[in-house]
C-alpha atoms as one frame of an Amber mdcrd trajectory, in Angstrom:
protein
  23.999 -63.216 -57.157  19.918 -63.116 -56.408  18.785 -60.066 -54.865  15.625
 -60.814 -52.239  12.599 -60.245 -54.179  14.625 -62.560 -57.045  15.818 -65.325
 -54.729  12.476 -68.124 -53.917  11.029 -68.455 -50.828  12.586 -71.934 -49.833
  15.817 -70.919 -51.250  15.853 -67.852 -48.144  15.149 -70.703 -46.070  17.065
 -72.529 -46.655  20.413 -70.263 -46.542  18.638 -68.811 -43.325  16.428 -70.280
 -41.506  14.966 -67.717 -39.039  13.533 -65.973 -42.535  10.941 -69.060 -41.699
   9.529 -66.687 -38.925   9.463 -63.639 -40.696   7.134 -66.172 -43.687   4.855
 -67.414 -41.424   3.971 -63.848 -39.708   2.847 -62.642 -43.306   1.040 -66.742
 -43.814   3.956 -67.065 -46.631   3.690 -70.951 -47.392   7.851 -71.735 -47.596
   7.480 -75.057 -47.656   5.269 -76.996 -50.502   4.088 -74.028 -52.050   7.881
 -72.327 -51.494   9.439 -72.548 -54.866   8.035 -68.163 -55.584   9.663 -65.218
 -55.646   9.190 -62.813 -53.049   8.082 -60.597 -55.094   5.881 -62.857 -56.776
   4.137 -64.137 -53.767   3.685 -60.630 -52.394   1.682 -59.450 -55.374  -0.158
 -62.750 -55.457  -1.181 -62.027 -51.675  -0.937 -58.478 -51.955   1.516 -57.730
 -49.359   3.573 -55.173 -49.257   7.217 -56.108 -51.008   8.967 -53.231 -49.401
   7.897 -54.167 -46.194   9.101 -57.547 -45.950  11.843 -57.337 -47.662  13.179
 -54.526 -44.971  12.240 -56.996 -42.594  14.356 -59.702 -44.452  17.452 -56.695
 -44.710  17.788 -56.139 -41.099  17.630 -59.777 -40.029  20.510 -60.772 -42.983
  22.395 -57.658 -41.065  21.643 -58.446 -37.581  24.313 -60.430 -35.798  24.654
 -62.278 -32.306  27.195 -60.198 -29.978  28.858 -63.346 -27.736  31.775 -61.663
 -26.741  30.060 -59.352 -24.187  31.457 -58.764 -21.135  27.888 -59.914 -19.105
  30.163 -60.427 -15.522  30.806 -56.203 -15.229  27.013 -55.622 -15.972  24.391
 -54.021 -12.936  22.487 -56.484 -11.634  19.561 -54.925 -12.736  20.442 -54.173
 -16.111  20.992 -57.684 -16.899  17.862 -59.025 -15.078  16.433 -57.015 -17.554
  18.415 -58.256 -20.560  17.230 -61.394 -19.789  13.131 -60.766 -19.406  13.196
 -58.782 -22.471  15.641 -60.850 -24.553  15.808 -64.027 -23.586  12.503 -64.534
 -21.860  10.820 -62.785 -25.162  12.742 -65.119 -27.502  10.912 -67.754 -25.339
   7.372 -66.421 -25.438   7.868 -65.860 -29.596   9.241 -68.446 -30.651   7.288
 -71.097 -28.540   3.986 -70.803 -30.552   5.697 -71.402 -34.004   7.717 -74.513
 -32.563   4.533 -75.957 -31.070   3.144 -75.597 -34.889   5.915 -76.814 -36.812
   6.034 -79.684 -34.405   2.294 -80.457 -34.699   2.744 -80.017 -38.600   5.219
 -82.458 -38.741   4.232 -84.825 -36.557   1.120 -85.543 -39.465   2.933 -85.470
 -42.325   6.363 -87.274 -41.405   5.206 -89.205 -38.065   4.141 -92.412 -39.538
   8.194 -92.702 -40.748   9.775 -90.655 -38.152   8.436 -92.091 -35.056  10.183
 -90.521 -32.598   9.020 -87.098 -33.533   5.599 -87.461 -31.474   8.421 -87.590
 -28.142  10.041 -84.565 -29.490   7.047 -82.622 -29.763   5.421 -84.391 -25.997
   8.866 -83.701 -24.407   8.991 -79.334 -26.222   5.141 -78.833 -24.904   6.217
 -80.320 -21.590   8.810 -77.740 -21.578   7.105 -75.048 -23.090   4.246 -75.232
 -20.433   6.256 -75.427 -17.466   9.489 -73.189 -18.763   6.552 -70.065 -18.903
   5.200 -71.150 -15.215   9.066 -70.474 -14.549   9.862 -67.535 -16.153   6.914
 -66.121 -14.677   8.110 -66.547 -11.709  11.263 -65.383 -11.897   9.381 -61.874
 -14.038   7.058 -61.338 -10.705   8.944 -62.694  -7.549  13.175 -62.767  -8.354
  13.663 -60.045 -11.019  11.531 -57.054  -8.967  13.424 -58.070  -5.527  16.870
 -58.129  -7.290  15.919 -54.283  -8.570  14.953 -53.412  -5.256  18.148 -54.519
  -3.789  19.524 -52.752  -6.586  18.242 -49.740  -6.083  18.629 -49.736  -2.103
  21.925 -50.080  -2.542  22.533 -47.294  -4.749  20.187 -44.832  -2.271  22.566
 -46.495   0.570  19.131 -47.743   2.133  18.289 -50.679   3.918  15.919 -53.553
   3.396  12.987 -55.339   4.281  12.806 -58.938   4.737  11.011 -60.332   2.070
   8.113 -62.671   2.184   9.885 -65.788   1.139  12.782 -65.591   3.651  15.957
 -65.094   1.583  16.427 -64.821  -2.287  18.429 -68.121  -2.172  15.086 -70.029
  -1.383  13.131 -68.784  -4.675  16.496 -69.201  -6.430  17.196 -73.023  -5.566
  13.591 -73.663  -6.932  14.759 -71.786 -10.385  18.168 -73.357 -10.563  16.028
 -77.100 -10.319  13.761 -75.827 -13.182  16.914 -75.480 -15.364  18.558 -78.824
 -14.338  15.051 -80.568 -15.866  15.038 -77.911 -19.177  18.644 -79.427 -19.772
  17.341 -83.056 -19.368  14.385 -82.291 -21.081  16.607 -80.722 -24.188  19.247
 -83.406 -24.369  16.417 -86.327 -24.842  14.948 -83.772 -27.233  18.950 -83.438
 -28.901  19.264 -87.681 -28.976  15.615 -88.148 -30.445  16.388 -85.932 -33.783
  19.962 -87.192 -33.838  21.576 -83.540 -32.714  18.818 -81.704 -34.683  19.989
 -83.586 -37.742  16.885 -83.758 -40.192  16.276 -87.433 -42.652  17.519 -87.727
 -45.964  13.525 -87.052 -46.590  13.001 -83.984 -44.568  10.945 -81.456 -46.001
  11.342 -77.929 -45.697   9.436 -77.176 -42.759  11.036 -80.614 -40.936  14.465
 -78.643 -41.606  13.168 -75.623 -40.328  11.998 -76.972 -37.112  14.822 -78.699
 -36.271  16.910 -75.924 -36.530  15.072 -73.912 -34.425  15.423 -76.026 -32.049
  18.724 -76.127 -32.111  18.714 -72.688 -31.573  16.179 -72.460 -29.161  18.440
 -74.758 -26.659  21.807 -72.749 -27.945  19.532 -69.944 -26.515  18.343 -71.512
 -23.960  22.092 -72.559 -22.984  23.279 -69.205 -22.953  20.118 -67.666 -20.610
  20.500 -70.586 -18.018  24.664 -69.428 -17.676  23.553 -65.810 -17.136  21.261
 -66.759 -14.248  22.944 -69.570 -12.644  26.622 -68.118 -13.085  26.183 -64.632
 -12.653  22.580 -62.498 -11.994  22.049 -65.399  -9.273  25.095 -66.007  -7.433
  25.470 -61.775  -7.230  22.300 -61.440  -6.269  22.919 -63.944  -3.358  26.095
 -62.163  -2.453  24.213 -58.381  -2.348  21.606 -59.834  -0.526  23.750 -60.331
   2.727  24.645 -56.939   2.430  21.684 -55.787   3.915  21.223 -56.848   7.700
  17.508 -57.895   7.568  18.104 -59.011  11.429
């Protein structure tokens, strides 16, 4: 079995597409020029091999825990988790996906015109979802934290300027539907994120990242629609705003 420094960049990306983001950060070409070992490319580019190797090792050891009992979490903790994990994931992954989509459209668009529609849909999603997340971070999440603090301190709550938390929550849920439908179209256009036979490494990584992005979106929306939002509405009812 090859070590991290012995494997080629292309081999590592094929085995775990998440590594592409690390190579992208160090401006290492894992597609057309990926048939080179990590040690060799680091020597060529004067990059600290141990630093990248540590990042890759940490990535290999990381596992997403899908057995967490989110339903038992306090609402302020859940809001913080969504913001720090899912919002940050979207913010960090979106520029990479935009770049990759632009690249494969340029290289493969003539043979695969559906890529242009996929690119358009993702760019629309990225723009609208960025606004969506800011609304949550500036309006809904702070109010949830205030309610939790007030309940803990056994204090009252003033009625918010937006009337009831149900109003912005309905807007967020509508946005979730829109994004869900948009990614259904992306999945259909990409044959459920299946790259064609002539796909290059960047093409394959892009589709894998799109699939990961959609999976993260599904968990993100589940945590809000099915846990955070209903409980926030119930908590608000405990306060007499009359």
